[in-house]
PDB file of C-alpha atoms in Angstrom:
ATOM      1  CA  MET A   1       7.505   4.138  -4.773  1.00  0.00           C
ATOM      2  CA  PRO A   2      10.888   5.612  -3.845  1.00  0.00           C
ATOM      3  CA  SER A   3      12.042   9.214  -4.221  1.00  0.00           C
ATOM      4  CA  THR A   4      10.770  12.248  -6.112  1.00  0.00           C
ATOM      5  CA  LEU A   5      14.230  12.792  -7.568  1.00  0.00           C
ATOM      6  CA  GLY A   6      14.433  12.177 -11.284  1.00  0.00           C
ATOM      7  CA  ARG A   7      10.827  11.081 -11.644  1.00  0.00           C
ATOM      8  CA  PRO A   8       9.064  12.139 -14.871  1.00  0.00           C
ATOM      9  CA  GLY A   9       5.641  13.740 -14.962  1.00  0.00           C
ATOM     10  CA  LEU A  10       5.553  15.024 -11.406  1.00  0.00           C
ATOM     11  CA  SER A  11       3.434  18.049 -12.341  1.00  0.00           C
ATOM     12  CA  ALA A  12       0.837  15.739 -13.847  1.00  0.00           C
ATOM     13  CA  ILE A  13       0.843  13.611 -10.728  1.00  0.00           C
ATOM     14  CA  LEU A  14       0.355  16.602  -8.476  1.00  0.00           C
ATOM     15  CA  ALA A  15      -2.464  17.845 -10.681  1.00  0.00           C
ATOM     16  CA  LEU A  16      -4.335  14.672  -9.833  1.00  0.00           C
ATOM     17  CA  ALA A  17      -4.656  15.915  -6.256  1.00  0.00           C
ATOM     18  CA  ALA A  18      -7.211  18.450  -7.455  1.00  0.00           C
ATOM     19  CA  LEU A  19      -9.195  15.885  -9.429  1.00  0.00           C
ATOM     20  CA  PRO A  20     -11.940  15.078  -6.890  1.00  0.00           C
ATOM     21  CA  ALA A  21     -13.130  18.681  -6.767  1.00  0.00           C
ATOM     22  CA  ALA A  22     -14.255  18.562 -10.386  1.00  0.00           C
ATOM     23  CA  ALA A  23     -14.752  14.861 -10.992  1.00  0.00           C
ATOM     24  CA  ALA A  24     -17.929  12.819 -10.918  1.00  0.00           C
ATOM     25  CA  VAL A  25     -16.249  10.146  -8.799  1.00  0.00           C
ATOM     26  CA  PRO A  26     -17.430  10.653  -5.192  1.00  0.00           C
ATOM     27  CA  VAL A  27     -14.941  11.648  -2.504  1.00  0.00           C
ATOM     28  CA  ASP A  28     -15.112   9.969   0.905  1.00  0.00           C
ATOM     29  CA  GLY A  29     -14.135  11.794   4.045  1.00  0.00           C
ATOM     30  CA  PHE A  30     -12.608  10.247   7.146  1.00  0.00           C
ATOM     31  CA  GLN A  31     -12.446  10.381  10.914  1.00  0.00           C
ATOM     32  CA  VAL A  32      -9.375   9.488  12.967  1.00  0.00           C
ATOM     33  CA  VAL A  33     -10.254   6.770  15.452  1.00  0.00           C
ATOM     34  CA  HIS A  34      -6.791   6.459  16.972  1.00  0.00           C
ATOM     35  CA  ALA A  35      -3.224   7.606  16.291  1.00  0.00           C
ATOM     36  CA  TYR A  36      -0.409   5.151  16.992  1.00  0.00           C
ATOM     37  CA  PRO A  37       3.348   5.782  17.045  1.00  0.00           C
ATOM     38  CA  HIS A  38       5.202   4.892  13.843  1.00  0.00           C
ATOM     39  CA  ASP A  39       8.949   4.755  13.199  1.00  0.00           C
ATOM     40  CA  PRO A  40       9.745   8.178  11.639  1.00  0.00           C
ATOM     41  CA  GLY A  41      12.756   6.601   9.944  1.00  0.00           C
ATOM     42  CA  ALA A  42      10.684   3.946   8.157  1.00  0.00           C
ATOM     43  CA  PHE A  43      10.438   4.734   4.443  1.00  0.00           C
ATOM     44  CA  THR A  44       7.230   2.736   4.174  1.00  0.00           C
ATOM     45  CA  GLU A  45       6.740   0.797   0.946  1.00  0.00           C
ATOM     46  CA  GLY A  46       4.431  -2.035   2.039  1.00  0.00           C
ATOM     47  CA  LEU A  47       2.102  -2.673   4.965  1.00  0.00           C
ATOM     48  CA  PHE A  48      -0.371  -5.327   6.090  1.00  0.00           C
ATOM     49  CA  TYR A  49      -2.050  -6.480   9.297  1.00  0.00           C
ATOM     50  CA  LEU A  50      -2.330 -10.155  10.200  1.00  0.00           C
ATOM     51  CA  HIS A  51      -3.271 -11.968  13.400  1.00  0.00           C
ATOM     52  CA  GLY A  52      -2.802  -8.958  15.649  1.00  0.00           C
ATOM     53  CA  GLU A  53       0.475  -7.785  14.123  1.00  0.00           C
ATOM     54  CA  LEU A  54       1.614  -5.261  11.551  1.00  0.00           C
ATOM     55  CA  PHE A  55       4.111  -6.234   8.882  1.00  0.00           C
ATOM     56  CA  GLU A  56       5.955  -3.494   7.058  1.00  0.00           C
ATOM     57  CA  SER A  57       8.573  -3.186   4.336  1.00  0.00           C
ATOM     58  CA  THR A  58      10.845  -0.180   3.963  1.00  0.00           C
ATOM     59  CA  GLY A  59      12.815   1.211   1.025  1.00  0.00           C
ATOM     60  CA  MET A  60      16.026   3.085   0.200  1.00  0.00           C
ATOM     61  CA  PRO A  61      19.340   1.362  -0.583  1.00  0.00           C
ATOM     62  CA  GLY A  62      21.083   0.268   2.581  1.00  0.00           C
ATOM     63  CA  GLN A  63      17.921   0.832   4.639  1.00  0.00           C
ATOM     64  CA  SER A  64      15.466  -1.626   3.111  1.00  0.00           C
ATOM     65  CA  ASN A  65      14.024  -4.315   5.349  1.00  0.00           C
ATOM     66  CA  VAL A  66      10.996  -6.425   6.173  1.00  0.00           C
ATOM     67  CA  ARG A  67       9.781  -6.027   9.742  1.00  0.00           C
ATOM     68  CA  ARG A  68       7.196  -7.112  12.285  1.00  0.00           C
ATOM     69  CA  VAL A  69       5.792  -4.134  14.196  1.00  0.00           C
ATOM     70  CA  ARG A  70       3.779  -3.868  17.408  1.00  0.00           C
ATOM     71  CA  LEU A  71       0.726  -1.742  16.728  1.00  0.00           C
ATOM     72  CA  MET A  72       0.291  -0.073  20.097  1.00  0.00           C
ATOM     73  CA  ASP A  73       3.699   1.595  20.330  1.00  0.00           C
ATOM     74  CA  GLY A  74       5.230   1.122  16.873  1.00  0.00           C
ATOM     75  CA  ALA A  75       8.079  -0.973  18.267  1.00  0.00           C
ATOM     76  CA  VAL A  76       9.954  -3.088  15.709  1.00  0.00           C
ATOM     77  CA  MET A  77       9.767  -6.598  17.149  1.00  0.00           C
ATOM     78  CA  GLN A  78      11.637  -8.371  14.356  1.00  0.00           C
ATOM     79  CA  SER A  79      13.477  -7.221  11.261  1.00  0.00           C
ATOM     80  CA  GLN A  80      15.254  -8.774   8.289  1.00  0.00           C
ATOM     81  CA  ALA A  81      17.477  -6.631   6.089  1.00  0.00           C
ATOM     82  CA  ILE A  82      17.317  -6.682   2.309  1.00  0.00           C
ATOM     83  CA  ALA A  83      20.672  -6.594   0.456  1.00  0.00           C
ATOM     84  CA  PRO A  84      22.058  -3.029   0.687  1.00  0.00           C
ATOM     85  CA  ASN A  85      22.205  -2.600  -3.093  1.00  0.00           C
ATOM     86  CA  LEU A  86      18.455  -3.238  -3.420  1.00  0.00           C
ATOM     87  CA  PHE A  87      15.478  -0.923  -2.921  1.00  0.00           C
ATOM     88  CA  GLY A  88      12.734  -2.748  -1.033  1.00  0.00           C
ATOM     89  CA  GLU A  89       9.117  -2.279  -2.093  1.00  0.00           C
ATOM     90  CA  GLY A  90       5.696  -3.824  -1.386  1.00  0.00           C
ATOM     91  CA  ILE A  91       4.870  -6.942   0.616  1.00  0.00           C
ATOM     92  CA  VAL A  92       1.926  -9.270   1.125  1.00  0.00           C
ATOM     93  CA  ASN A  93       1.268 -12.466   3.024  1.00  0.00           C
ATOM     94  CA  TRP A  94       0.505 -15.729   1.252  1.00  0.00           C
ATOM     95  CA  GLY A  95       0.117 -18.891   3.312  1.00  0.00           C
ATOM     96  CA  SER A  96       3.159 -19.305   5.531  1.00  0.00           C
ATOM     97  CA  GLU A  97       5.180 -16.778   3.540  1.00  0.00           C
ATOM     98  CA  ILE A  98       5.614 -13.088   2.920  1.00  0.00           C
ATOM     99  CA  VAL A  99       6.181 -12.092  -0.706  1.00  0.00           C
ATOM    100  CA  SER A 100       8.117  -8.876  -1.356  1.00  0.00           C
ATOM    101  CA  LEU A 101       9.232  -6.780  -4.327  1.00  0.00           C
ATOM    102  CA  THR A 102      12.126  -4.502  -5.190  1.00  0.00           C
ATOM    103  CA  TRP A 103      11.822  -1.302  -7.195  1.00  0.00           C
ATOM    104  CA  GLN A 104      13.966  -1.533 -10.365  1.00  0.00           C
ATOM    105  CA  ASP A 105      15.962  -4.683  -9.689  1.00  0.00           C
ATOM    106  CA  HIS A 106      13.388  -7.128 -11.127  1.00  0.00           C
ATOM    107  CA  VAL A 107      13.847  -9.478  -8.175  1.00  0.00           C
ATOM    108  CA  GLY A 108      11.396 -10.509  -5.497  1.00  0.00           C
ATOM    109  CA  PHE A 109      11.733 -12.496  -2.299  1.00  0.00           C
ATOM    110  CA  ARG A 110       9.765 -14.992  -0.272  1.00  0.00           C
ATOM    111  CA  TRP A 111      10.190 -14.865   3.493  1.00  0.00           C
ATOM    112  CA  ASN A 112       9.094 -17.198   6.258  1.00  0.00           C
ATOM    113  CA  LEU A 113       6.142 -15.475   7.925  1.00  0.00           C
ATOM    114  CA  LYS A 114       7.178 -16.534  11.437  1.00  0.00           C
ATOM    115  CA  THR A 115      10.946 -16.092  11.298  1.00  0.00           C
ATOM    116  CA  LEU A 116      11.255 -13.502   8.481  1.00  0.00           C
ATOM    117  CA  LYS A 117      14.086 -15.588   7.067  1.00  0.00           C
ATOM    118  CA  PRO A 118      14.384 -15.482   3.262  1.00  0.00           C
ATOM    119  CA  THR A 119      13.413 -18.739   1.557  1.00  0.00           C
ATOM    120  CA  LYS A 120      13.351 -18.056  -2.206  1.00  0.00           C
ATOM    121  CA  THR A 121      13.941 -15.425  -4.875  1.00  0.00           C
ATOM    122  CA  PHE A 122      12.078 -14.885  -8.143  1.00  0.00           C
ATOM    123  CA  HIS A 123      12.194 -12.464 -11.057  1.00  0.00           C
ATOM    124  CA  TYR A 124       9.697 -10.337 -12.965  1.00  0.00           C
ATOM    125  CA  ALA A 125       9.652  -7.694 -15.689  1.00  0.00           C
ATOM    126  CA  GLY A 126       9.046  -4.014 -15.033  1.00  0.00           C
ATOM    127  CA  GLU A 127       9.174  -2.065 -11.798  1.00  0.00           C
ATOM    128  CA  GLY A 128       7.891  -3.410  -8.502  1.00  0.00           C
ATOM    129  CA  TRP A 129       5.779  -1.040  -6.392  1.00  0.00           C
ATOM    130  CA  ALA A 130       3.223  -2.829  -4.231  1.00  0.00           C
ATOM    131  CA  LEU A 131       1.372  -6.069  -3.516  1.00  0.00           C
ATOM    132  CA  THR A 132      -1.907  -7.209  -2.021  1.00  0.00           C
ATOM    133  CA  GLN A 133      -4.011 -10.350  -2.455  1.00  0.00           C
ATOM    134  CA  ASP A 134      -7.657 -11.321  -2.904  1.00  0.00           C
ATOM    135  CA  GLY A 135      -7.415 -14.879  -1.579  1.00  0.00           C
ATOM    136  CA  LYS A 136      -6.796 -16.287  -5.064  1.00  0.00           C
ATOM    137  CA  HIS A 137      -4.178 -14.061  -6.665  1.00  0.00           C
ATOM    138  CA  LEU A 138      -1.444 -11.640  -5.743  1.00  0.00           C
ATOM    139  CA  ILE A 139      -2.209  -8.164  -7.081  1.00  0.00           C
ATOM    140  CA  MET A 140       0.750  -5.998  -8.100  1.00  0.00           C
ATOM    141  CA  SER A 141       1.215  -2.328  -8.951  1.00  0.00           C
ATOM    142  CA  ASP A 142       4.178  -1.129 -11.005  1.00  0.00           C
ATOM    143  CA  GLY A 143       3.676   2.641 -11.298  1.00  0.00           C
ATOM    144  CA  THR A 144       1.470   2.424 -14.375  1.00  0.00           C
ATOM    145  CA  PRO A 145      -2.357   2.508 -14.461  1.00  0.00           C
ATOM    146  CA  VAL A 146      -2.289  -1.301 -14.771  1.00  0.00           C
ATOM    147  CA  LEU A 147      -2.776  -3.664 -11.825  1.00  0.00           C
ATOM    148  CA  ARG A 148      -1.613  -7.212 -12.506  1.00  0.00           C
ATOM    149  CA  PHE A 149      -3.179 -10.325 -10.972  1.00  0.00           C
ATOM    150  CA  ARG A 150      -0.492 -12.966 -10.548  1.00  0.00           C
ATOM    151  CA  ASP A 151      -0.388 -16.623  -9.637  1.00  0.00           C
ATOM    152  CA  PRO A 152       0.755 -16.719  -5.988  1.00  0.00           C
ATOM    153  CA  VAL A 153       3.063 -19.690  -6.586  1.00  0.00           C
ATOM    154  CA  THR A 154       4.602 -19.017 -10.003  1.00  0.00           C
ATOM    155  CA  PHE A 155       4.110 -15.226 -10.035  1.00  0.00           C
ATOM    156  CA  LYS A 156       2.957 -15.472 -13.660  1.00  0.00           C
ATOM    157  CA  GLU A 157       0.431 -12.854 -14.744  1.00  0.00           C
ATOM    158  CA  VAL A 158      -3.096 -14.276 -14.913  1.00  0.00           C
ATOM    159  CA  ARG A 159      -4.947 -11.116 -15.933  1.00  0.00           C
ATOM    160  CA  HIS A 160      -4.742  -7.367 -15.542  1.00  0.00           C
ATOM    161  CA  ILE A 161      -6.991  -4.341 -15.245  1.00  0.00           C
ATOM    162  CA  LYS A 162      -6.463  -0.753 -16.292  1.00  0.00           C
ATOM    163  CA  VAL A 163      -7.473   1.671 -13.559  1.00  0.00           C
ATOM    164  CA  THR A 164      -9.528   4.644 -14.699  1.00  0.00           C
ATOM    165  CA  ALA A 165     -11.450   7.521 -13.116  1.00  0.00           C
ATOM    166  CA  ASP A 166     -14.097   9.251 -15.246  1.00  0.00           C
ATOM    167  CA  GLY A 167     -12.616   7.423 -18.218  1.00  0.00           C
ATOM    168  CA  GLN A 168      -9.076   8.696 -17.630  1.00  0.00           C
ATOM    169  CA  PRO A 169      -6.193   6.383 -16.658  1.00  0.00           C
ATOM    170  CA  VAL A 170      -4.864   6.722 -13.122  1.00  0.00           C
ATOM    171  CA  ALA A 171      -1.102   6.192 -12.975  1.00  0.00           C
ATOM    172  CA  ASN A 172       1.307   6.070 -10.036  1.00  0.00           C
ATOM    173  CA  LEU A 173      -0.760   3.548  -8.119  1.00  0.00           C
ATOM    174  CA  ASN A 174       1.367   2.674  -5.154  1.00  0.00           C
ATOM    175  CA  GLU A 175       0.708   0.745  -1.921  1.00  0.00           C
ATOM    176  CA  LEU A 176      -2.289  -1.593  -2.173  1.00  0.00           C
ATOM    177  CA  GLU A 177      -4.765  -3.268   0.167  1.00  0.00           C
ATOM    178  CA  TRP A 178      -7.717  -5.587  -0.478  1.00  0.00           C
ATOM    179  CA  VAL A 179     -10.672  -4.384   1.602  1.00  0.00           C
ATOM    180  CA  LYS A 180     -14.169  -5.858   1.375  1.00  0.00           C
ATOM    181  CA  GLY A 181     -13.970  -6.748  -2.285  1.00  0.00           C
ATOM    182  CA  GLU A 182     -12.251  -3.544  -3.370  1.00  0.00           C
ATOM    183  CA  ILE A 183      -8.631  -2.664  -4.062  1.00  0.00           C
ATOM    184  CA  LEU A 184      -7.469   0.390  -2.150  1.00  0.00           C
ATOM    185  CA  ALA A 185      -4.466   2.109  -3.716  1.00  0.00           C
ATOM    186  CA  ASN A 186      -2.385   5.086  -2.652  1.00  0.00           C
ATOM    187  CA  VAL A 187      -1.785   7.493  -5.528  1.00  0.00           C
ATOM    188  CA  TRP A 188       1.846   8.511  -5.211  1.00  0.00           C
ATOM    189  CA  GLN A 189       2.555  12.143  -4.330  1.00  0.00           C
ATOM    190  CA  THR A 190      -1.087  12.885  -3.483  1.00  0.00           C
ATOM    191  CA  HIS A 191      -3.234  12.630  -0.355  1.00  0.00           C
ATOM    192  CA  LEU A 192      -5.614  10.307  -2.182  1.00  0.00           C
ATOM    193  CA  ILE A 193      -6.507   6.646  -1.943  1.00  0.00           C
ATOM    194  CA  ALA A 194      -8.472   5.154  -4.831  1.00  0.00           C
ATOM    195  CA  ARG A 195     -11.237   2.610  -4.155  1.00  0.00           C
ATOM    196  CA  ILE A 196     -11.001   0.390  -7.221  1.00  0.00           C
ATOM    197  CA  ASP A 197     -13.465  -2.148  -8.625  1.00  0.00           C
ATOM    198  CA  PRO A 198     -11.283  -5.242  -9.245  1.00  0.00           C
ATOM    199  CA  ALA A 199     -13.511  -6.426 -12.090  1.00  0.00           C
ATOM    200  CA  THR A 200     -13.552  -3.237 -14.178  1.00  0.00           C
ATOM    201  CA  GLY A 201     -10.639  -1.151 -12.869  1.00  0.00           C
ATOM    202  CA  LYS A 202     -12.956   1.822 -12.354  1.00  0.00           C
ATOM    203  CA  VAL A 203     -12.342   4.088  -9.362  1.00  0.00           C
ATOM    204  CA  LYS A 204     -15.573   3.851  -7.353  1.00  0.00           C
ATOM    205  CA  ALA A 205     -14.567   6.603  -4.935  1.00  0.00           C
ATOM    206  CA  TRP A 206     -11.610   8.616  -3.722  1.00  0.00           C
ATOM    207  CA  ILE A 207     -10.564   8.789  -0.090  1.00  0.00           C
ATOM    208  CA  ASP A 208      -9.097  12.234   0.556  1.00  0.00           C
ATOM    209  CA  LEU A 209      -6.810  12.132   3.593  1.00  0.00           C
ATOM    210  CA  THR A 210      -5.932  15.813   3.474  1.00  0.00           C
ATOM    211  CA  GLY A 211      -6.007  17.012   7.045  1.00  0.00           C
ATOM    212  CA  LEU A 212      -3.870  14.327   8.635  1.00  0.00           C
ATOM    213  CA  PRO A 213      -1.026  16.219  10.350  1.00  0.00           C
ATOM    214  CA  GLU A 214       1.646  14.813   8.023  1.00  0.00           C
ATOM    215  CA  THR A 215      -0.284  15.975   4.944  1.00  0.00           C
ATOM    216  CA  LEU A 216      -0.363  19.624   6.015  1.00  0.00           C
ATOM    217  CA  SER A 217       3.320  20.499   5.818  1.00  0.00           C
ATOM    218  CA  SER A 218       6.621  18.668   5.686  1.00  0.00           C
ATOM    219  CA  PRO A 219      10.198  19.701   4.886  1.00  0.00           C
ATOM    220  CA  ASN A 220      10.701  16.272   3.323  1.00  0.00           C
ATOM    221  CA  PRO A 221       9.063  15.981  -0.147  1.00  0.00           C
ATOM    222  CA  ASP A 222       9.367  12.192   0.001  1.00  0.00           C
ATOM    223  CA  ALA A 223       7.372  11.887   3.255  1.00  0.00           C
ATOM    224  CA  VAL A 224       4.155  11.106   1.410  1.00  0.00           C
ATOM    225  CA  LEU A 225       1.085   9.039   2.180  1.00  0.00           C
ATOM    226  CA  ASN A 226       1.942   5.385   1.531  1.00  0.00           C
ATOM    227  CA  GLY A 227       0.687   2.505   3.596  1.00  0.00           C
ATOM    228  CA  ILE A 228      -2.719   0.850   3.969  1.00  0.00           C
ATOM    229  CA  ALA A 229      -3.520  -2.099   6.237  1.00  0.00           C
ATOM    230  CA  TYR A 230      -6.842  -3.714   7.086  1.00  0.00           C
ATOM    231  CA  ASP A 231      -7.740  -5.715  10.193  1.00  0.00           C
ATOM    232  CA  ARG A 232     -10.472  -7.989   8.874  1.00  0.00           C
ATOM    233  CA  GLU A 233     -11.308  -9.510  12.254  1.00  0.00           C
ATOM    234  CA  HIS A 234     -12.103  -6.171  13.890  1.00  0.00           C
ATOM    235  CA  ASP A 235     -12.941  -4.180  10.736  1.00  0.00           C
ATOM    236  CA  ARG A 236     -10.209  -1.581  11.258  1.00  0.00           C
ATOM    237  CA  LEU A 237      -8.483   0.432   8.541  1.00  0.00           C
ATOM    238  CA  PHE A 238      -4.964   1.812   9.081  1.00  0.00           C
ATOM    239  CA  VAL A 239      -2.966   4.314   7.036  1.00  0.00           C
ATOM    240  CA  THR A 240       0.500   5.818   7.296  1.00  0.00           C
ATOM    241  CA  GLY A 241       3.243   7.305   5.126  1.00  0.00           C
ATOM    242  CA  LYS A 242       6.945   7.314   4.412  1.00  0.00           C
ATOM    243  CA  ASP A 243       8.889   8.623   7.417  1.00  0.00           C
ATOM    244  CA  TRP A 244       5.636   9.492   9.202  1.00  0.00           C
ATOM    245  CA  PRO A 245       5.742   9.541  13.021  1.00  0.00           C
ATOM    246  CA  HIS A 246       2.163   8.230  13.215  1.00  0.00           C
ATOM    247  CA  LEU A 247       0.026   5.405  11.903  1.00  0.00           C
ATOM    248  CA  TYR A 248      -3.698   6.190  11.955  1.00  0.00           C
ATOM    249  CA  GLU A 249      -6.745   4.048  12.411  1.00  0.00           C
ATOM    250  CA  ILE A 250      -9.437   5.786  10.383  1.00  0.00           C
ATOM    251  CA  ARG A 251     -13.137   5.429   9.735  1.00  0.00           C
ATOM    252  CA  LEU A 252     -14.450   6.499   6.360  1.00  0.00           C
ATOM    253  CA  THR A 253     -17.347   8.907   6.155  1.00  0.00           C
ATOM    254  CA  PRO A 254     -19.656   9.104   3.122  1.00  0.00           C
ATOM    255  CA  PRO A 255     -19.424  11.872   0.549  1.00  0.00           C
ATOM    256  CA  LYS A 256     -21.431  14.995   1.327  1.00  0.00           C
ATOM    257  CA  GLY A 257     -25.077  14.432   0.569  1.00  0.00           C
ATOM    258  CA  ALA A 258     -24.650  10.666   0.226  1.00  0.00           C
ATOM    259  CA  LYS A 259     -26.198   7.983   2.356  1.00  0.00           C
ATOM    260  CA  PRO A 260     -23.757   5.917   4.455  1.00  0.00           C
ATOM    261  CA  LYS A 261     -24.788   2.644   2.772  1.00  0.00           C
ATOM    262  CA  GLY A 262     -21.775   0.712   1.545  1.00  0.00           C
ATOM    263  CA  ALA A 263     -19.209   2.777   3.454  1.00  0.00           C
ATOM    264  CA  ILE A 264     -15.996   1.088   4.508  1.00  0.00           C
ATOM    265  CA  HIS A 265     -15.131   1.396   8.196  1.00  0.00           C
TER     266      HIS A 265
END
């Protein structure tokens, strides 16, 4: 998701930040395992971890790119620019490719995973926000409460789910990550990540990342939480945000009074 400027319903979005305090949906805590450097000029729109490397997409016209990033020091090892008139959005790996979206341009790209060279373009209706995958389908957010499961080759919609919490729709779902059979989704302009059941769309739990240094105060209203990556091999969960100087490895802690069974680490 790009900028706060000109976006409708911001007050409603911000009100969602207070939801866990009164809602029946449990709220997970977290512990920081490690803080890594992150490019403070990266307007993060997509993030994933694969084979020891981070892959990231950035937004803003004239600044959008797809990049390969070294985890330990945040160094950009490889980068491919997106056309300067386009606003880059989410990315995900599929086979030997990276698939990426743009915000309001209705065009997506396929990139060679090794070289980051563009190989194909495709088109879709609606806005493009984020992508992840479950091994069978690409899963796309578009700013609405609906997550769309798409064929990874044709990009045609196969099915969709409406995301709800306590029976209420949850809009502004942004960056996505598939983690242990759940969809994790940043909720734009909040410090929350939703843990979503991919079968029903119900939010099983919130992850409240309030307390990370970048969530406490910032002169930049667009420097919001946005970026989730999961290292399946070593069971590590990473989070970051737009223009954040750090990327964090975190461990989730269970809600107060709950047993740790089923927690994601």
